[in-house]
Short mmCIF file of C-alpha atoms in Angstrom, two decimals:
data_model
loop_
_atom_site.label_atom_id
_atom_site.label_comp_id
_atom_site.label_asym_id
_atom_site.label_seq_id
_atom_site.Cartn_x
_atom_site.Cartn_y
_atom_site.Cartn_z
CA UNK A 1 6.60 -25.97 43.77
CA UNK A 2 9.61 -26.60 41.66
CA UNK A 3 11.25 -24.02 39.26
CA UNK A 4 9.67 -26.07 36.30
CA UNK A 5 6.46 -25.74 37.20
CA UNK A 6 6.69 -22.05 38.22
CA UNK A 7 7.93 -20.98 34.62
CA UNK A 8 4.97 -23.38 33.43
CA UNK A 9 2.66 -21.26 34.84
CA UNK A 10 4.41 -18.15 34.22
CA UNK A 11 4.03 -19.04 30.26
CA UNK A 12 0.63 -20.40 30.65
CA UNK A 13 -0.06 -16.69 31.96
CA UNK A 14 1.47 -15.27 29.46
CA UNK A 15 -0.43 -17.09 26.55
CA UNK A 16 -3.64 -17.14 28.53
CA UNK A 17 -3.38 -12.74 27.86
CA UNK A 18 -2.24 -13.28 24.67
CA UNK A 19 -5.04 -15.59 24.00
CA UNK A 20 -7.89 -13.09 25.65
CA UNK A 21 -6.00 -10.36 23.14
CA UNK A 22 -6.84 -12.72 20.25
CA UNK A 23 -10.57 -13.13 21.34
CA UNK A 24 -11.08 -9.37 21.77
CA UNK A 25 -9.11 -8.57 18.34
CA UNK A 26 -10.92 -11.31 16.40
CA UNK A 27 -9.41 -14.49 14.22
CA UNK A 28 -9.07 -12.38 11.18
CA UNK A 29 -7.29 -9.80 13.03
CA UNK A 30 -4.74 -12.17 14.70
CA UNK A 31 -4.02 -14.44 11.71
CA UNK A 32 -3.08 -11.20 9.17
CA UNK A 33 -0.74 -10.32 12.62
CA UNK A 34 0.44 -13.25 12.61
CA UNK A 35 1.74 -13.82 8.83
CA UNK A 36 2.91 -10.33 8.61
CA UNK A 37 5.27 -11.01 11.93
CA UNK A 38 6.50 -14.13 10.58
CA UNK A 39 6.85 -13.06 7.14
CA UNK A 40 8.24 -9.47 7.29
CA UNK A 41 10.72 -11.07 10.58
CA UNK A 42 12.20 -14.15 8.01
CA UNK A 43 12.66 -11.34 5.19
CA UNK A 44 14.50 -8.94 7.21
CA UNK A 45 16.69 -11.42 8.20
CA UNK A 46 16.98 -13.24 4.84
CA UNK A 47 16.58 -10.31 2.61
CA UNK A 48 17.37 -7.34 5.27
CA UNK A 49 20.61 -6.43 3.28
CA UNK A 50 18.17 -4.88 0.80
CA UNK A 51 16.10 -2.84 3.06
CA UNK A 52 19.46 -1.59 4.16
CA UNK A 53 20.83 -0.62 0.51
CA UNK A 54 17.66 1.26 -0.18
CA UNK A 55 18.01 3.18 3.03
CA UNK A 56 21.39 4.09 2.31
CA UNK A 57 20.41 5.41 -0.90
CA UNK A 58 17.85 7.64 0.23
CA UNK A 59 20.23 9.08 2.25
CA UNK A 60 22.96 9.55 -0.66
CA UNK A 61 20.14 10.62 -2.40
CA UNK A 62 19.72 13.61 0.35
CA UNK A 63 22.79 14.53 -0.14
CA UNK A 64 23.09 15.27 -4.02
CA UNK A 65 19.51 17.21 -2.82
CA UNK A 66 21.05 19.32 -0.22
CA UNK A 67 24.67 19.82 -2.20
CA UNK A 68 22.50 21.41 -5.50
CA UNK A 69 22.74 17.98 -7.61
CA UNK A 70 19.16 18.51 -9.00
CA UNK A 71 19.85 22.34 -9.80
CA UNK A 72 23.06 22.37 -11.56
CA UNK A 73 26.61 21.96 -10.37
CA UNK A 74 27.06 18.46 -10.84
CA UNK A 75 30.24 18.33 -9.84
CA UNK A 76 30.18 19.40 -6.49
CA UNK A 77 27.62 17.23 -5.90
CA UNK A 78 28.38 14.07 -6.76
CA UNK A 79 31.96 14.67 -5.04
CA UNK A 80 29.75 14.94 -2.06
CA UNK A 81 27.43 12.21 -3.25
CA UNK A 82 31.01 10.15 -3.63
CA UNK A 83 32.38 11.32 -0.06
CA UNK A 84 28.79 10.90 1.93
CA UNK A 85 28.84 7.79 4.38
CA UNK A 86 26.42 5.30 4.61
CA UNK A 87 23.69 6.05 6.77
CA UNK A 88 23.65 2.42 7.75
CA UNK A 89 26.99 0.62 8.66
CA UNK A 90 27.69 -3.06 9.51
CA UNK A 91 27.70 -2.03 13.55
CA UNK A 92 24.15 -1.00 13.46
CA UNK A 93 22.53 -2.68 10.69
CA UNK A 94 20.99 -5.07 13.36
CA UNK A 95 19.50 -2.50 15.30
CA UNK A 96 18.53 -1.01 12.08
CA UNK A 97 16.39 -4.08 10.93
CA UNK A 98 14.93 -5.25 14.37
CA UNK A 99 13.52 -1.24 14.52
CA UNK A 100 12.12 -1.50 11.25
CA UNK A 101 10.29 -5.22 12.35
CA UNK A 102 9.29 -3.53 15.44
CA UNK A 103 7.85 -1.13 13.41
CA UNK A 104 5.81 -3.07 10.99
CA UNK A 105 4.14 -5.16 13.96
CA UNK A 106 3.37 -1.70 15.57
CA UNK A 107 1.86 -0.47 12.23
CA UNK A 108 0.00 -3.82 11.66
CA UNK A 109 -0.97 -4.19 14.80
CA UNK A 110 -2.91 -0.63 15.05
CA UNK A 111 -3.98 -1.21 11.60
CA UNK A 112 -5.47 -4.83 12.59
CA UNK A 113 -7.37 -2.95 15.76
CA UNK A 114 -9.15 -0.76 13.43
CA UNK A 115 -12.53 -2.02 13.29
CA UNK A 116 -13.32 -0.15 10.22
CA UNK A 117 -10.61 -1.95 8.21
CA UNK A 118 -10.99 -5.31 10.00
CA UNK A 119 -14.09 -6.77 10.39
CA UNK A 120 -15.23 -8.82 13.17
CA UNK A 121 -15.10 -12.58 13.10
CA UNK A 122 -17.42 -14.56 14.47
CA UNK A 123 -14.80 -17.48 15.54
CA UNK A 124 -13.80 -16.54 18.83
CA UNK A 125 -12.35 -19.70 19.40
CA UNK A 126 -9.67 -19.49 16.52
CA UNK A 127 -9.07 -15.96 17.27
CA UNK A 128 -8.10 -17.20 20.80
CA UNK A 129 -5.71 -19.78 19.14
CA UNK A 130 -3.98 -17.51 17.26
CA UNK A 131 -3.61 -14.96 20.02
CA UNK A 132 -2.10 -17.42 21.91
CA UNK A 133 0.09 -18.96 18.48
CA UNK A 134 1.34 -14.67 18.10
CA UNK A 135 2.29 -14.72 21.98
CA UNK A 136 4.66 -17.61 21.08
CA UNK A 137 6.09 -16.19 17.71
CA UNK A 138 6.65 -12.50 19.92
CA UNK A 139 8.39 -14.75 23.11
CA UNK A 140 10.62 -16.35 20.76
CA UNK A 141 11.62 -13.64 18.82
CA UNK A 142 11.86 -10.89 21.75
CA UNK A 143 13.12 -12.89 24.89
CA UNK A 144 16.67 -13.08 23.58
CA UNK A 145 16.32 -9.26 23.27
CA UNK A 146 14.79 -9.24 26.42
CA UNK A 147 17.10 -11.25 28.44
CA UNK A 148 19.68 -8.99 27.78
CA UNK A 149 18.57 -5.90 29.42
CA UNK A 150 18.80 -8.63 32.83
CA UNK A 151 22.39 -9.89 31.73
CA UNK A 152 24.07 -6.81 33.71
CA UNK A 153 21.61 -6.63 36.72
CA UNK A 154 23.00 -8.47 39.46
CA UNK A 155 22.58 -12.60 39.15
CA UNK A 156 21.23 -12.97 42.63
CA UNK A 157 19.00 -9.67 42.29
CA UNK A 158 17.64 -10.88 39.23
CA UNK A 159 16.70 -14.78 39.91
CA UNK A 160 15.76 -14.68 43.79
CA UNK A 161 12.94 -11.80 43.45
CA UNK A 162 10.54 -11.17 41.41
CA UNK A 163 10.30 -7.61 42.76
CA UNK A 164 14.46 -7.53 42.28
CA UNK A 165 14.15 -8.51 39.33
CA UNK A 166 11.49 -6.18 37.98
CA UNK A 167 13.21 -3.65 39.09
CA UNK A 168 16.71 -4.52 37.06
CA UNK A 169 14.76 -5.23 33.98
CA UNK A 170 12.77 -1.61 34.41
CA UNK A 171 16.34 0.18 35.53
CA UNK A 172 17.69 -1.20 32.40
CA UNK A 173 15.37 -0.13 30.32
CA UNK A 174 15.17 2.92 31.86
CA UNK A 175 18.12 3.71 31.29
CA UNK A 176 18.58 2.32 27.37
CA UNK A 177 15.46 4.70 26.87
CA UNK A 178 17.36 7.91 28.05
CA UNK A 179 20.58 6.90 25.98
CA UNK A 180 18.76 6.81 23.32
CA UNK A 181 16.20 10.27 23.60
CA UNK A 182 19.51 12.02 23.81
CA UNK A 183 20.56 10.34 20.76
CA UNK A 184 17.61 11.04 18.93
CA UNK A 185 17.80 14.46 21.09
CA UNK A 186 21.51 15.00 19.25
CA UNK A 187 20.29 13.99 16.20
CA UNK A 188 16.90 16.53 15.95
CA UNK A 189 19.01 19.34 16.67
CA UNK A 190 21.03 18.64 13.63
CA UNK A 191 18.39 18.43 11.46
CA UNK A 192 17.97 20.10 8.58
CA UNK A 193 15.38 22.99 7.67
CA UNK A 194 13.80 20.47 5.10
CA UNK A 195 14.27 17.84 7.77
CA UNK A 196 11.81 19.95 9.76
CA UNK A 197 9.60 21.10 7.05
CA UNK A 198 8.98 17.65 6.29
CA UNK A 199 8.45 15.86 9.33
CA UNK A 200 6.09 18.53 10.97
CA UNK A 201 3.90 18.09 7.80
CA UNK A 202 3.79 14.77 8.02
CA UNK A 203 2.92 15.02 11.63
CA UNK A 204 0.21 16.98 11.19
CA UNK A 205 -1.67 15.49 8.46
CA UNK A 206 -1.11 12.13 10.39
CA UNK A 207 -3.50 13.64 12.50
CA UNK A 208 -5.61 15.37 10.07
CA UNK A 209 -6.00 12.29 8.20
CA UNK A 210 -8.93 10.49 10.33
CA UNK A 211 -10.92 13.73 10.51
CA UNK A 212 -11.06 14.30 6.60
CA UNK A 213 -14.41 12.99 6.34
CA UNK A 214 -15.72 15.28 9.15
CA UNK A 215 -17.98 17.87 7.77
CA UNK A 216 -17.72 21.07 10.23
CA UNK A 217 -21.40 21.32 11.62
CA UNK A 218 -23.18 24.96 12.19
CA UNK A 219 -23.04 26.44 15.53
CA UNK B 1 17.33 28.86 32.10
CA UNK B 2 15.74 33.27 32.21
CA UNK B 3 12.59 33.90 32.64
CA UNK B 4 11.84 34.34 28.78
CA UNK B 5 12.47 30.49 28.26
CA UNK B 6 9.62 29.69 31.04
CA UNK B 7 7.72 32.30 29.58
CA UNK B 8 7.46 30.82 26.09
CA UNK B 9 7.70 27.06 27.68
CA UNK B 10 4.76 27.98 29.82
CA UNK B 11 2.49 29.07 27.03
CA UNK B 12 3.81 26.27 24.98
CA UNK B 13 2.05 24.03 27.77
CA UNK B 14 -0.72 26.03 28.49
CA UNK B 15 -1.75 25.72 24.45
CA UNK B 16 -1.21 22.01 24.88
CA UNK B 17 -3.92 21.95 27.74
CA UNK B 18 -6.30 23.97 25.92
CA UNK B 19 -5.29 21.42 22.50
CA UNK B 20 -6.16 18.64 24.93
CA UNK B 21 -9.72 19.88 25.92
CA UNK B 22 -10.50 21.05 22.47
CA UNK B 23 -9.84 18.35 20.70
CA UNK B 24 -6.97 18.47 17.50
CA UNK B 25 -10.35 18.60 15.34
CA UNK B 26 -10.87 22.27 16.62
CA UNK B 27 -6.89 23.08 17.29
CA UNK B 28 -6.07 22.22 13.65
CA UNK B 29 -8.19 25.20 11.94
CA UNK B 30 -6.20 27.78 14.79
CA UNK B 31 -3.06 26.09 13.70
CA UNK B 32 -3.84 26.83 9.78
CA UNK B 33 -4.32 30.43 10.39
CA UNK B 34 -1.52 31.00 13.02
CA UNK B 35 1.01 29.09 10.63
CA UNK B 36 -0.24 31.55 7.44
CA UNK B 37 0.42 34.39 9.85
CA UNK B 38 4.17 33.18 10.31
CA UNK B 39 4.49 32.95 7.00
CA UNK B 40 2.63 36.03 6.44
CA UNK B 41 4.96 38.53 9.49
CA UNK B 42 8.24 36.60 7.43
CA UNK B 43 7.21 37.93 3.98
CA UNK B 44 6.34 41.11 5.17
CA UNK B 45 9.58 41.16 7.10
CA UNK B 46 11.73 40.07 3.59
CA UNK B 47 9.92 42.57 1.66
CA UNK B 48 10.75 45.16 3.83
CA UNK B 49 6.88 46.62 4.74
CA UNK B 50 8.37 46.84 8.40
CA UNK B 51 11.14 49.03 7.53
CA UNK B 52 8.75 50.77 5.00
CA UNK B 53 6.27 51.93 8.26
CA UNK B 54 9.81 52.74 9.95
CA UNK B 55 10.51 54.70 7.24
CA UNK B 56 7.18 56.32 7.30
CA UNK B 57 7.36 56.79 10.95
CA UNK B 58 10.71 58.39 10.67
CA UNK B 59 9.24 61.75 9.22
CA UNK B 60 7.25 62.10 12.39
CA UNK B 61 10.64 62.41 14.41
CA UNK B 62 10.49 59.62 16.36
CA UNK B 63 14.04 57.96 17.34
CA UNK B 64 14.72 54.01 16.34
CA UNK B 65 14.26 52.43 19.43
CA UNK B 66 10.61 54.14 19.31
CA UNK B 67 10.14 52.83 15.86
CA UNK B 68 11.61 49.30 17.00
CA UNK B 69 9.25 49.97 19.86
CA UNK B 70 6.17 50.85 17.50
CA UNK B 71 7.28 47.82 15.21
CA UNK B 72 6.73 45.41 18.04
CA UNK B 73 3.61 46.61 19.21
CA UNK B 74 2.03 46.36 15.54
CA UNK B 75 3.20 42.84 14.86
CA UNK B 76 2.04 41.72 18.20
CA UNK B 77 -1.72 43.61 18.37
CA UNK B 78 -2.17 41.94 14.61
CA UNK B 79 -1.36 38.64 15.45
CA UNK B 80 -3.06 38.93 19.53
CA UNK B 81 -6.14 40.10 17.50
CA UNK B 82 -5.99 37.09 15.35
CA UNK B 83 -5.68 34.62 18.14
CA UNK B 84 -8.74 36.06 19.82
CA UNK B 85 -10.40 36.02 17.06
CA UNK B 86 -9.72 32.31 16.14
CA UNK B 87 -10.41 31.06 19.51
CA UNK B 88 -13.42 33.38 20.11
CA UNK B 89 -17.01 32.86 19.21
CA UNK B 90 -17.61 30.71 16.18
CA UNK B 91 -14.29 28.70 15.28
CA UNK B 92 -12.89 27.88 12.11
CA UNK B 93 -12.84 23.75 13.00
CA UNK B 94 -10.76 21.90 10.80
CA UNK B 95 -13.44 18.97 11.01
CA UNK B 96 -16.79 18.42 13.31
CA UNK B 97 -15.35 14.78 14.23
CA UNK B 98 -13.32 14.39 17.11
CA UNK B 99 -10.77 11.76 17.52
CA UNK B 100 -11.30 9.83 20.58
CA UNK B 101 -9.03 8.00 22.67
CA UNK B 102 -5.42 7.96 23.33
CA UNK B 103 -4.70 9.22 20.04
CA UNK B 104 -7.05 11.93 20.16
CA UNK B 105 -5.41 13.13 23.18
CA UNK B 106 -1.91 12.57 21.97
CA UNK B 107 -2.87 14.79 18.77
CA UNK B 108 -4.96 17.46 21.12
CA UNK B 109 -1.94 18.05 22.90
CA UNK B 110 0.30 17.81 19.80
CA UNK B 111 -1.59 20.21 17.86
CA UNK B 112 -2.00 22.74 21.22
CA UNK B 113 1.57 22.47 21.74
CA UNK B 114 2.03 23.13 17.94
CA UNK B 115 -0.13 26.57 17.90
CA UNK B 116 1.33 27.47 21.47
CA UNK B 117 5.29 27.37 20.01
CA UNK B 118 3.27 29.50 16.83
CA UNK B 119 2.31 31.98 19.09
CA UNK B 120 4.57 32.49 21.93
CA UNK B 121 7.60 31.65 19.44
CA UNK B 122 6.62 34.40 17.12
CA UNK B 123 6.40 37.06 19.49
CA UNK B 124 9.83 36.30 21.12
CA UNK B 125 11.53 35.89 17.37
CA UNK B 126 10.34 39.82 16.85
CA UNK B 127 10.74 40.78 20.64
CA UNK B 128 14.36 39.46 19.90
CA UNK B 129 14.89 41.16 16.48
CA UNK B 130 13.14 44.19 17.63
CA UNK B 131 16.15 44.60 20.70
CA UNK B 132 13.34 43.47 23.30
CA UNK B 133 11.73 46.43 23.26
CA UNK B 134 9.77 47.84 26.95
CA UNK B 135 12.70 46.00 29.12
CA UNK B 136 11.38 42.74 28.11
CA UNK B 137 14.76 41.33 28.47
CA UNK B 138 16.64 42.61 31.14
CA UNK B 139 20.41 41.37 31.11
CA UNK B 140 21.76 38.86 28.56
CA UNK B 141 19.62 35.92 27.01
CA UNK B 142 20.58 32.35 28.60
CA UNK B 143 22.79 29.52 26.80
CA UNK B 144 19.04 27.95 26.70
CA UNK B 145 17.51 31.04 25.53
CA UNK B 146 20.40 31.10 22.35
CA UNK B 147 20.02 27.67 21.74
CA UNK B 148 16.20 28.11 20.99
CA UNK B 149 16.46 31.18 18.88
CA UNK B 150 16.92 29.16 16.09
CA UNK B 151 14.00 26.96 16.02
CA UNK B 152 11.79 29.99 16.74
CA UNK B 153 9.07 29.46 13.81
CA UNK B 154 10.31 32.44 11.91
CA UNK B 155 13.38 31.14 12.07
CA UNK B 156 13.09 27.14 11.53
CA UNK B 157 13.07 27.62 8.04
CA UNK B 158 15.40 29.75 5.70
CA UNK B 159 12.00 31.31 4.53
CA UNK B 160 9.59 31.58 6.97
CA UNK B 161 7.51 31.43 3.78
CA UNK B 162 7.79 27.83 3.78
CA UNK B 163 4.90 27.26 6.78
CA UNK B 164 2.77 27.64 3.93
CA UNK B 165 3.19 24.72 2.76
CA UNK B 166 1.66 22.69 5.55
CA UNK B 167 -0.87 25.42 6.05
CA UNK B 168 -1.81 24.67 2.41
CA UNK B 169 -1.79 20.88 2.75
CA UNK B 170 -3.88 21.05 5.89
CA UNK B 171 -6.55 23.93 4.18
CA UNK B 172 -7.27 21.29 1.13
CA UNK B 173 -7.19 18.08 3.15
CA UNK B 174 -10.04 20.50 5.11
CA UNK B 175 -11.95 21.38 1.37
CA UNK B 176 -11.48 18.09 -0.04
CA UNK B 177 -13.76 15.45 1.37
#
């Protein structure tokens, strides 16, 4: 079997479980996926220098909060405001807007599961094609990423076994997801009372949220 | 890492367990009450009613370390009490519907976890304050142990006031339906 073939196959895998995704999620579900993928990737990259702007913003904005800009001594604080640096710089505004992409097709993916916001189609034949259509848009846009967690495995490790290669790929990422838990690790320890305030409310009614409706029965 | 870390770690895990075959529907209404109770022990800490029964205790004779001693003991019956209480007999649910799968155990455990660092954090915040009264710190606390004093829940916020506010939050998401 030549190489050609082999990475035929390996795509035609590929597609045939993103297409079997598509006919359990339903057309409806896979074509809103779809256009939100495409759409929010091309505006990130087109239009991503806005997302960034508004992000640094908010977090000039937390700083006239936390120097006492919105209670008085306005000097102080927009000296601060003046000295703060942006939260996001030139060296990781890429990483910056491929995490917030990542992020919308995990939100509108979950969203697009729930049955209760997405009805079933009956089409199962078009949801199929579209499953398959999304694998292509994800390969295309995350194999470059992808391929370079293999770069710095060993060549020979990496192309002559599959097992070899496995193993680089999950030793790589591995070890990008430890750098970056003690990153965010660093970075929650730093946080600010408000910081915490905020984000354990937010966790919590994220999980109160689907249980609102629940009346509490009699014992 | 001392014993006291694994202590509070354990419960912290423990909590999450029990979160986990509870459900976060149940866990929630036991994390409402445990988080008014922080809020509760740090205003009655800032207003000084601790110092107040010290005070009061004083004209009995007994010596601070008894007081500190005495101090301890009340915060932690009250708030021992309350957990039994909450977890006892009939429960005050946040919600009869349960979430099911993966997230519903992700937000069991979260929620457990949540009410175990309520409990097991408040007790070593006073048990800390207090001078670790009964030996229950023999020797000097670990780098660890320092390190996690300050996110002790009396201690996460400048006011320990402020769990109130996702107490409250949580309390009318429960009312309004």
């Amino acid at each position: 079997m030549t190489t050609d073939t082999q990475i035929l196959i390996a795509f035609i895998l590929y597609l045939v479980f993103f297409g079997w995704i598509g006919y359990r999620r339903g057309f409806v579900s896979e074509v809103w996926f779809f256009a939100i993928t495409i759409v929010s990737w091309v505006l990130l990259q087109e239009r991503g220098s806005i997302v960034v702007r508004l992000t640094n913003f908010a977090g000039k904005f937390v700083v006239l909060v936390r120097s006492g800009g919105l209670t008085g001594e306005g000097e102080d604080a927009f000296q601060a405001l003046a000295e703060a640096p942006n939260v996001i710089t030139d060296e990781n505004q890429a990483g910056f807007l491929f995490l917030v992409w990542a992020l919308v097709v995990l939100i509108t993916f979950l969203v697009t599961s729930d049955p209760r916001i997405m009805k079933r189609s009956k089409s199962k034949a078009w949801g199929v094609a579209f499953g398959v259509l999304n694998g292509i848009v994800l390969a295309a846009i995350l194999l470059p990423y992808l391929s370079r967690a293999l770069q710095t495995a060993p060549e020979i490790q990496a192309q002559n076994a599959a097992l070899g290669g496995l193993f680089a790929l999950v030793s790589r990422l591995w070890e990008l997801s430890a750098a970056t838990l003690q990153t965010v690790w660093s970075w929650v320890v730093t946080m600010p009372p408000t910081g915490w305030l905020v984000f354990i409310t937010l966790l919590l009614l994220l999980i109160a949220w689907p249980m609102r409706s629940g009346v509490v029965g009699k014992k | 890492m001392g014993p006291i870390e694994i202590l509070f770690y354990t419960i912290v895990v423990i909590f999450a367990v029990i979160g986990l075959v509870r459900g976060a529907h149940r866990e929630l209404g036991n994390s409402i009450i445990f988080m008014y109770m922080v809020a509760l022990f740090g205003l009655a800490s800032q207003q000084g009613w601790f110092r107040r029964a010290v005070e009061v205790a004083s004209i009995f004779g007994s010596n601070p370390a008894q007081l500190d001693e005495a101090t301890f003991i009340l915060i932690v019956t009250i708030f021992t009490i309350v957990v039994v209480v909450t977890y006892q007999g009939v429960t005050f649910d946040f919600s009869a519907k349960r979430i099911t799968g993966f997230f519903g155990v992700l937000a069991g455990l979260a929620v457990g976890a949540l009410n175990g660092y309520l409990i097991a954090g408040t007790f070593w915040h006073y048990a800390n304050v207090f001078g670790y009264p009964f030996n229950l710190l023999t020797g000097p606390l670990t780098a660890t142990g320092q390190a996690l004093l300050p996110f002790l829940p009396p201690a996460i916020f400048p006011n320990p006031v402020y769990w109130a506010v996702p107490a409250t939050l949580l309390m009318i998401l429960r009312i309004w339906r």
